[in-house]
Coordinates of C-alpha atoms in Angstrom, one line a residue:
Chain A
M173 CA -37.6 97.3 110.6
S174 CA -39.2 98.7 108.2
A175 CA -40.7 96.6 105.2
P176 CA -40.2 97.1 101.5
K177 CA -42.2 99.7 100.7
K178 CA -45.2 100.1 98.1
T179 CA -43.2 103.4 97.0
I180 CA -40.6 101.8 95.8
C181 CA -42.5 100.5 92.7
S182 CA -41.1 103.0 90.3
V183 CA -37.7 102.0 91.4
L184 CA -38.5 98.3 90.7
I185 CA -40.2 98.5 87.4
L186 CA -37.0 100.3 86.4
L187 CA -35.2 97.5 87.6
M188 CA -36.9 95.2 85.6
F189 CA -35.5 96.9 82.9
S190 CA -32.0 96.3 84.0
L191 CA -32.5 92.8 84.8
I192 CA -34.1 92.1 81.5
Q193 CA -30.7 91.3 80.0
F194 CA -30.1 88.7 82.2
A195 CA -33.4 87.3 80.8
P196 CA -32.7 84.2 78.4
G197 CA -33.8 84.9 74.9
F198 CA -33.6 88.4 74.9
Q199 CA -30.6 89.0 72.6
S200 CA -30.9 90.8 69.5
P201 CA -30.9 88.3 66.7
S202 CA -28.1 88.9 64.1
T203 CA -27.8 88.6 60.1
A204 CA -24.5 86.8 58.9
Q205 CA -24.9 88.2 55.3
K206 CA -23.0 91.0 54.0
M207 CA -24.1 94.4 52.5
P208 CA -22.9 97.4 51.4
L209 CA -22.9 100.7 52.9
I210 CA -24.7 103.5 51.6
P211 CA -22.5 106.7 50.5
E212 CA -24.0 108.7 52.8
L213 CA -22.7 106.6 55.7
E214 CA -19.3 106.0 54.0
K215 CA -19.1 109.5 53.9
I216 CA -19.6 110.4 57.7
M217 CA -16.9 107.3 58.8
D218 CA -13.5 107.5 59.0
A219 CA -10.7 104.9 58.6
K220 CA -11.0 103.8 62.4
T221 CA -14.2 103.1 62.4
T222 CA -15.0 99.3 62.7
T223 CA -18.9 99.8 64.3
I224 CA -21.5 102.2 63.0
V225 CA -24.6 102.8 65.8
L226 CA -27.6 104.1 64.5
L227 CA -29.6 105.2 67.2
Y228 CA -33.2 105.9 65.4
G229 CA -35.5 103.9 67.7
Y230 CA -36.5 104.5 71.2
I231 CA -34.2 104.5 73.9
C232 CA -34.4 103.1 77.0
L233 CA -30.7 103.6 79.2
G234 CA -32.0 100.6 81.4
C235 CA -32.6 98.2 78.7
P236 CA -29.8 96.3 76.8
L237 CA -29.4 99.3 74.4
G238 CA -28.3 101.4 77.7
I239 CA -26.2 98.9 78.4
Y240 CA -24.2 98.3 75.4
I241 CA -23.8 102.1 74.8
Y242 CA -22.0 102.2 78.3
S243 CA -19.9 99.1 77.0
V244 CA -18.5 101.0 74.2
R245 CA -17.7 104.4 76.4
D246 CA -14.1 103.9 75.7
R247 CA -13.8 103.2 72.1
Q248 CA -12.9 105.6 69.5
D249 CA -13.6 103.2 66.6
T250 CA -17.4 103.2 67.2
L251 CA -19.5 106.2 65.4
F252 CA -22.7 107.0 66.6
V253 CA -25.5 108.5 64.5
V254 CA -28.1 110.2 65.6
P255 CA -31.0 111.7 63.6
S256 CA -31.5 115.1 62.1
Q257 CA -34.2 115.9 64.7
Y258 CA -31.8 115.7 67.4
K259 CA -30.9 118.8 69.0
P260 CA -27.3 119.9 69.4
N261 CA -27.3 119.9 73.3
E262 CA -29.0 116.5 73.3
V263 CA -26.1 114.8 71.4
E264 CA -23.5 116.6 73.9
N265 CA -26.3 115.2 77.0
L266 CA -25.5 111.6 75.4
R267 CA -22.0 112.3 75.4
R268 CA -21.5 113.4 78.7
A269 CA -24.1 110.7 80.3
F270 CA -22.4 107.9 79.1
S271 CA -18.8 110.0 78.8
L272 CA -18.6 108.9 75.2
K273 CA -15.2 109.0 73.4
C274 CA -15.9 108.1 70.0
R275 CA -18.0 110.3 67.4
I276 CA -21.1 111.3 67.5
V277 CA -22.9 112.3 64.0
K278 CA -26.0 113.8 63.4
G279 CA -27.5 112.0 60.2
D280 CA -28.8 115.1 58.5
D281 CA -29.0 113.1 55.2
P282 CA -32.5 111.9 54.4
N283 CA -31.0 108.8 53.2
I284 CA -29.5 107.6 56.1
E285 CA -33.1 107.6 57.8
V286 CA -34.2 106.1 54.2
F287 CA -31.8 103.3 54.6
V288 CA -32.5 102.8 58.4
N289 CA -36.0 102.3 57.5
K290 CA -35.3 99.9 54.8
L291 CA -33.5 97.6 57.0
G292 CA -35.8 98.1 59.9
E293 CA -38.3 96.6 57.3
Q294 CA -36.1 93.9 56.3
L295 CA -35.4 93.0 59.6
K296 CA -39.3 93.2 60.2
I297 CA -39.0 95.2 63.5
D298 CA -40.5 98.3 64.6
K299 CA -39.8 101.6 64.7
T300 CA -39.0 101.9 68.4
Q301 CA -36.3 98.9 68.0
R302 CA -34.6 100.8 65.0
N303 CA -31.1 101.2 67.0
L304 CA -29.2 99.3 64.7
I305 CA -25.4 98.2 65.3
L306 CA -23.6 97.5 61.9
E307 CA -20.1 96.0 62.0
I308 CA -18.2 97.1 59.5
K309 CA -15.1 95.2 57.6
D310 CA -13.8 97.0 54.3
R311 CA -16.3 99.1 53.6
T312 CA -19.0 96.4 54.0
I313 CA -21.6 95.7 56.8
V314 CA -20.5 92.1 58.2
K315 CA -22.8 91.8 61.0
I316 CA -26.3 93.7 62.0
R317 CA -27.6 93.8 65.4
Y318 CA -30.5 95.7 67.0
Y319 CA -31.6 97.0 70.2
Chain B
M345 CA -49.5 129.3 152.8
G346 CA -46.5 127.7 151.7
K347 CA -48.3 123.8 151.1
R348 CA -51.0 125.6 149.3
I349 CA -48.6 127.2 146.9
I350 CA -46.7 124.2 146.4
W351 CA -50.3 122.5 145.4
V352 CA -50.9 125.2 142.6
F353 CA -47.2 125.4 141.3
W354 CA -48.0 121.0 141.0
G355 CA -51.3 121.7 139.7
I356 CA -50.1 124.2 137.0
F357 CA -47.4 121.7 136.1
I358 CA -49.4 118.7 135.4
I359 CA -52.1 120.8 133.6
V360 CA -48.8 121.9 131.1
L361 CA -47.8 118.5 130.9
A362 CA -51.3 117.1 129.8
A363 CA -51.7 119.8 127.3
N364 CA -48.2 119.0 125.8
T365 CA -48.8 115.4 126.2
F366 CA -52.4 115.6 124.4
S367 CA -51.7 118.1 121.8
G368 CA -48.6 117.5 120.4
K369 CA -48.3 113.8 120.2
T370 CA -52.0 112.9 119.3
K371 CA -52.8 115.0 116.3
A372 CA -53.8 113.0 113.7
L373 CA -54.7 113.1 109.9
V374 CA -58.3 111.9 109.3
K375 CA -59.7 111.2 105.6
T376 CA -61.8 113.9 104.2
K377 CA -62.4 113.1 100.7
E378 CA -61.6 110.4 97.8
F379 CA -61.4 110.6 94.0
P380 CA -62.3 110.1 91.4
K381 CA -66.0 108.9 91.9
N382 CA -68.3 108.2 89.9
E383 CA -66.4 109.7 86.7
P384 CA -67.3 107.9 84.0
G385 CA -64.4 106.2 81.6
L386 CA -62.0 107.0 84.4
S387 CA -60.2 104.5 86.4
L388 CA -56.7 105.3 88.0
G389 CA -54.1 102.9 87.1
V390 CA -50.4 102.7 88.7
I391 CA -49.5 106.4 90.0
T392 CA -46.3 106.8 90.2
D393 CA -46.1 110.5 91.6
I394 CA -48.0 113.2 92.3
E395 CA -47.6 116.9 92.8
M396 CA -49.7 120.2 93.4
L397 CA -49.6 123.1 91.6
N398 CA -52.0 126.3 91.2
R399 CA -54.4 124.6 93.4
K400 CA -54.5 121.3 90.9
I401 CA -53.6 117.8 91.3
F402 CA -51.3 116.2 88.7
A403 CA -51.0 112.5 89.1
V404 CA -48.8 110.4 86.6
E405 CA -50.4 107.3 85.5
N406 CA -47.8 104.8 84.3
N407 CA -49.7 101.8 83.8
P408 CA -52.1 100.4 81.8
Q409 CA -52.2 104.1 80.3
R410 CA -48.9 106.5 80.0
R411 CA -50.5 110.2 81.1
V412 CA -50.9 112.4 83.9
L413 CA -54.5 113.2 85.3
V414 CA -55.4 116.5 86.5
F415 CA -58.0 117.3 89.2
S416 CA -59.2 120.2 90.9
E417 CA -58.6 120.4 94.7
D418 CA -62.0 119.4 95.2
G419 CA -61.4 116.3 93.5
Q420 CA -63.2 117.1 89.8
Y421 CA -61.1 115.3 87.0
L422 CA -60.3 118.2 84.7
N423 CA -58.0 116.7 81.9
A424 CA -55.2 114.6 81.1
I425 CA -51.7 115.5 79.8
G426 CA -50.1 113.2 77.4
R427 CA -50.9 110.0 75.9
E428 CA -48.7 106.8 75.4
G429 CA -46.3 107.3 72.2
Y430 CA -42.8 108.3 71.1
D431 CA -43.7 111.4 69.3
E432 CA -43.2 114.7 71.2
G433 CA -46.2 115.4 73.5
E434 CA -46.3 111.7 74.2
L435 CA -45.1 110.0 77.0
K436 CA -43.6 106.4 76.6
F437 CA -42.7 105.4 80.6
P438 CA -43.5 108.9 82.6
I439 CA -42.7 108.2 86.4
L440 CA -42.1 111.5 87.9
V441 CA -43.7 115.1 87.9
S442 CA -42.9 118.5 89.0
G443 CA -44.6 121.4 88.6
W444 CA -43.2 125.2 88.5
D445 CA -44.9 128.5 87.7
K446 CA -47.4 127.5 85.1
E447 CA -45.5 124.4 83.5
I448 CA -45.7 121.0 84.1
V449 CA -42.8 118.7 83.4
V450 CA -43.1 114.7 83.0
H451 CA -40.1 112.6 83.3
G452 CA -39.5 109.1 82.0
D453 CA -36.8 107.3 80.3
S454 CA -34.2 109.9 80.6
V455 CA -36.7 112.5 78.8
F456 CA -38.4 115.3 80.3
S457 CA -41.7 116.8 78.5
F458 CA -43.2 120.3 79.1
F459 CA -46.7 121.2 79.3
K460 CA -49.0 123.6 80.1
E461 CA -51.6 122.7 82.7
D462 CA -54.2 122.4 80.1
G463 CA -52.3 119.5 78.5
T464 CA -50.8 122.1 75.9
Y465 CA -47.3 120.7 74.5
L466 CA -44.7 122.9 74.9
R467 CA -41.1 121.0 74.7
R468 CA -38.7 118.2 75.5
F469 CA -35.3 116.8 75.9
N470 CA -33.6 114.2 76.5
A471 CA -31.0 114.2 79.5
F472 CA -29.8 110.7 79.0
I473 CA -29.8 110.0 82.4
Q474 CA -32.5 108.6 84.5
A475 CA -34.2 110.7 87.3
I476 CA -34.4 109.5 90.5
S477 CA -35.8 112.8 91.7
F478 CA -36.2 116.0 90.2
V479 CA -37.8 119.4 90.3
Y480 CA -38.5 122.2 87.8
V481 CA -37.9 125.7 89.5
Q482 CA -36.5 129.0 87.9
D483 CA -36.8 127.7 84.3
K484 CA -34.0 124.9 85.3
I485 CA -34.4 121.3 85.5
Y486 CA -32.4 120.2 89.2
M487 CA -32.1 116.0 89.0
V488 CA -30.4 113.8 91.0
G489 CA -29.8 111.0 88.4
A490 CA -28.7 107.4 88.4
N491 CA -25.3 108.2 86.3
R492 CA -22.3 106.4 87.1
E493 CA -20.1 108.7 85.0
S494 CA -20.9 111.9 87.0
K495 CA -19.3 112.8 90.1
N496 CA -21.9 115.2 91.1
L497 CA -25.1 114.6 93.1
I498 CA -27.3 117.2 91.4
E499 CA -27.2 118.2 87.6
V500 CA -28.9 121.3 86.4
F501 CA -30.3 121.5 82.8
T502 CA -31.9 124.6 81.1
R503 CA -35.5 123.9 80.3
D504 CA -34.1 123.7 76.5
G505 CA -32.1 120.7 77.9
D506 CA -28.6 122.9 77.8
Y507 CA -26.2 121.4 80.5
L508 CA -25.5 123.9 83.0
T509 CA -23.4 122.8 85.9
G510 CA -23.3 119.9 88.6
F511 CA -22.9 120.2 92.2
G512 CA -23.1 118.1 95.8
E513 CA -20.8 115.1 96.3
K514 CA -22.1 112.0 96.2
F515 CA -21.7 110.1 99.5
I516 CA -22.3 106.7 99.2
K517 CA -19.1 104.6 97.5
I518 CA -20.1 101.9 95.6
D519 CA -17.2 99.3 94.9
Y520 CA -18.5 98.0 91.9
S521 CA -15.7 95.2 92.1
L522 CA -18.5 93.6 94.5
F523 CA -21.3 94.0 91.9
P524 CA -20.3 91.9 88.7
K525 CA -23.8 91.9 87.4
V526 CA -24.5 95.5 87.0
K527 CA -20.5 96.4 86.2
D528 CA -21.4 97.2 82.7
H529 CA -24.7 98.9 83.5
P530 CA -24.8 102.8 83.1
W531 CA -26.7 103.1 86.5
G532 CA -25.1 100.3 88.4
M533 CA -26.6 101.1 91.6
E534 CA -27.2 104.4 91.6
L535 CA -30.7 104.3 91.0
I536 CA -31.1 102.4 94.4
V537 CA -28.5 104.1 96.7
Y538 CA -30.0 107.5 95.8
H539 CA -33.3 107.1 95.8
G540 CA -34.7 109.8 98.0
N541 CA -37.1 113.1 97.4
L542 CA -35.4 116.5 95.9
L543 CA -37.6 119.2 96.9
T544 CA -37.6 123.0 96.5
D545 CA -39.3 126.2 98.0
G546 CA -38.1 128.5 94.9
E547 CA -34.9 129.2 96.7
N548 CA -33.4 126.2 97.8
L549 CA -32.8 122.9 97.2
Y550 CA -33.2 120.0 99.7
Y551 CA -32.3 116.5 99.4
L552 CA -33.6 113.8 101.4
N553 CA -32.1 110.1 100.7
S554 CA -34.7 107.3 102.2
M555 CA -32.1 104.6 101.9
F556 CA -29.2 106.0 104.2
G557 CA -30.9 108.5 106.0
K558 CA -29.1 111.9 104.9
A559 CA -30.8 115.1 104.4
L560 CA -28.7 118.0 102.4
R561 CA -30.1 121.5 102.2
Y562 CA -28.4 124.0 98.6
S563 CA -28.9 127.1 97.3
L564 CA -30.0 126.9 93.7
D565 CA -26.4 128.2 92.8
G566 CA -25.3 124.7 94.5
K567 CA -23.8 125.9 97.6
R568 CA -24.2 123.4 100.4
L569 CA -25.8 125.0 103.8
V570 CA -27.1 122.1 105.5
E571 CA -25.8 118.6 105.7
K572 CA -27.3 116.2 108.4
D573 CA -28.0 112.5 109.5
I574 CA -31.8 112.0 109.8
V575 CA -31.5 108.2 110.5
S576 CA -32.3 108.9 114.1
L577 CA -35.6 110.4 113.3
F578 CA -36.9 107.1 112.7
G579 CA -35.9 105.5 115.6
P580 CA -34.4 101.6 115.9
G581 CA -36.5 101.3 112.3
G582 CA -34.2 103.7 110.8
R583 CA -30.9 102.3 112.1
E584 CA -32.1 98.9 111.0
V585 CA -32.6 100.1 107.6
L586 CA -29.5 101.6 107.3
K587 CA -27.7 98.4 108.6
E588 CA -29.7 96.5 105.9
N589 CA -28.8 98.6 103.4
E590 CA -25.0 98.9 104.1
R591 CA -25.1 95.2 104.4
Q592 CA -26.5 94.9 100.8
Y593 CA -24.9 97.7 99.0
I594 CA -21.8 99.0 100.7
R595 CA -20.5 95.9 102.0
K596 CA -22.3 93.4 100.0
E597 CA -22.3 90.8 102.9
I598 CA -25.5 89.5 101.2
E599 CA -26.9 89.4 97.6
P600 CA -29.0 92.4 97.3
S601 CA -32.4 91.2 97.1
I602 CA -35.2 93.5 99.2
T603 CA -34.8 97.2 99.4
F604 CA -35.8 98.9 102.5
E605 CA -36.4 102.5 102.6
M606 CA -36.7 104.9 106.0
F607 CA -39.5 106.6 104.5
A608 CA -42.0 106.3 101.2
D609 CA -42.2 110.1 99.9
A610 CA -41.6 113.5 101.2
Y611 CA -43.1 116.9 100.2
L612 CA -42.0 120.8 101.4
C613 CA -45.1 123.0 102.0
G614 CA -44.6 126.7 103.5
N615 CA -41.8 126.4 106.0
K616 CA -42.0 122.1 106.7
I617 CA -41.0 119.3 104.9
Y618 CA -43.8 116.5 105.5
I619 CA -42.5 113.0 105.5
L620 CA -44.7 110.0 104.8
E621 CA -43.6 107.0 107.1
Q622 CA -45.2 103.8 106.9
K623 CA -43.7 102.5 110.3
Q624 CA -43.3 98.8 111.2
P625 CA -43.4 97.6 114.6
T626 CA -39.9 96.0 116.0
I627 CA -39.8 92.6 116.8
D628 CA -40.5 93.0 120.2
E629 CA -43.4 95.3 119.5
Y630 CA -44.8 93.1 116.7
A631 CA -44.8 90.3 119.9
S632 CA -46.8 92.3 121.9
G633 CA -49.5 92.7 119.3
K634 CA -48.7 96.5 117.8
K635 CA -49.4 96.6 114.2
A636 CA -47.6 99.2 111.5
E637 CA -48.9 102.5 111.2
T638 CA -48.4 105.4 108.6
V639 CA -47.2 108.8 109.9
I640 CA -46.1 112.0 108.8
K641 CA -43.0 113.4 109.9
V642 CA -43.1 117.4 109.9
L643 CA -39.8 118.8 109.5
D644 CA -38.4 122.3 109.8
K645 CA -37.0 122.7 106.4
R646 CA -34.1 125.1 107.4
N647 CA -32.2 122.5 109.6
F648 CA -34.2 119.1 109.3
D649 CA -35.3 119.1 112.8
L650 CA -38.3 117.1 113.8
F651 CA -41.5 119.5 114.9
E652 CA -43.7 116.8 115.1
E653 CA -45.1 113.6 114.4
W654 CA -49.1 113.0 113.2
K655 CA -50.5 109.8 113.0
V656 CA -52.7 109.2 109.8
R657 CA -55.9 107.5 111.0
K658 CA -56.6 104.9 107.9
S659 CA -57.9 101.4 107.7
E660 CA -55.3 98.6 107.8
D661 CA -56.1 97.5 104.2
E662 CA -55.2 100.9 103.1
S663 CA -51.8 102.0 101.5
L664 CA -51.0 105.4 100.8
S665 CA -47.9 105.8 98.7
Y666 CA -47.2 109.4 97.7
L667 CA -47.9 112.6 98.8
T668 CA -48.5 116.1 97.9
I669 CA -49.7 119.1 100.0
E670 CA -51.4 122.6 99.7
E671 CA -51.7 124.8 102.3
R672 CA -54.9 126.5 102.8
N673 CA -55.8 128.8 105.7
G674 CA -52.2 128.3 107.1
E675 CA -53.6 124.3 107.3
P676 CA -51.8 121.8 105.7
I677 CA -54.3 119.8 103.3
F678 CA -52.8 116.3 102.4
Y679 CA -53.4 114.4 99.1
F680 CA -52.2 110.8 98.8
T681 CA -52.1 107.9 96.2
Q682 CA -54.2 104.9 97.8
F683 CA -54.2 101.5 97.0
I684 CA -56.8 98.9 98.7
K685 CA -56.3 94.9 97.4
D686 CA -59.0 94.4 94.9
K687 CA -60.6 97.8 94.7
P688 CA -60.0 100.8 92.4
R689 CA -56.8 103.1 93.1
T690 CA -58.1 106.5 94.3
I691 CA -56.2 109.8 95.7
V692 CA -57.6 110.4 99.3
E693 CA -57.5 113.8 100.4
Y694 CA -56.6 114.0 104.7
R695 CA -56.8 116.7 107.2
L696 CA -55.7 117.8 110.6
E697 CA -58.4 115.9 112.9
K698 CA -60.2 118.9 114.6

């Protein structure tokens, strides 16, 4: 029988990311404090939006972020906001890869990025982790998670 | 007179038989070069892929540095492409490399980054699909990706990231109810079961699956031309790998643990596909003292028929993982990534023994 090959190291490295989800203590912390949404985000959300996903950090699909995105693929109450640097085809690639049914909006207003950075500083997370998930109730942020 | 003719006939027969026996089957590759050597400040880390383009060797270093190292065909270090980072021209987790014309494409974490050979950054795009293997040809990216949501085996993008099309049927049916741990994972089991090599000669695509032993040839516009079961090329070991992988990933008779592959890497050069196989002895062979050996299987690219098998003459502690090939004066010259425990990693050149 052929033995396990050194050549699958790349796959194993990538699988580490998928397995890391099961590691204890990896869950992102959350904040319980309520805070208002900025008008620029209020403007792009609609009545059914209950979650805003701000994809401003590094995107690793095999990591918990990828698993989260995949888990909300059928939800229409989620709004994805991506940085203005995203090309239109990348927005479509994101939608197609995950079969996302929700809206994906480019955050063209610079105040959105300012808001993300401010939130990131408050949460003491570096730029790569600024994939923020805001749970919204009555136009107020009731919970924040990040990946 | 009659007897003499019979003896002459037998003599010719034995000579022809001996020529066949000792020419085809005993061909071997021998090491002719090793690099980098005495290159100040340069030591190879973990190399995850290697590619030949315009007589240069491009080696993806994934750890500790994230970059592509460029060597001339005679082993001279030329330059590095990219560096660790998230911005344009930087690489976060490079794994794969492919070259076409005068551009080099590096892939990792679903992003394709394009560079000139000298390291000048050109562009990048995020496909949001992790490639298992990809080729850059005729200004397009063709990839076999770990994407559960797609029905296609191969996805096609322009070099600017526009999705063009997908084709090829996924031939492994996974019952995800058997795998609750990856039920919500965007890759699922795809990254494992479709592990293999996507190759091109500029006119066709060739996909060789190392887990279940399937080979497919497509035209660049997606027409399936050849489909072949290549398990038998790997003898009893191949059948054992197939059986084990079906137990783990199809029927889930046992918890997936160790991944077995029929071959380590494959490369297309000229009219041939070269497969790097780490051949392990069967239990009976092992009992009789036979040791593992590394071989190159030479296949006809048109139909995946086996031409020849060449032994790689290397030391027991030397492990070869990835290969790229250049044809010079009709002779293939092999470059492998080499690992020897407690020694610096290197790239080694092998040639057919004279």
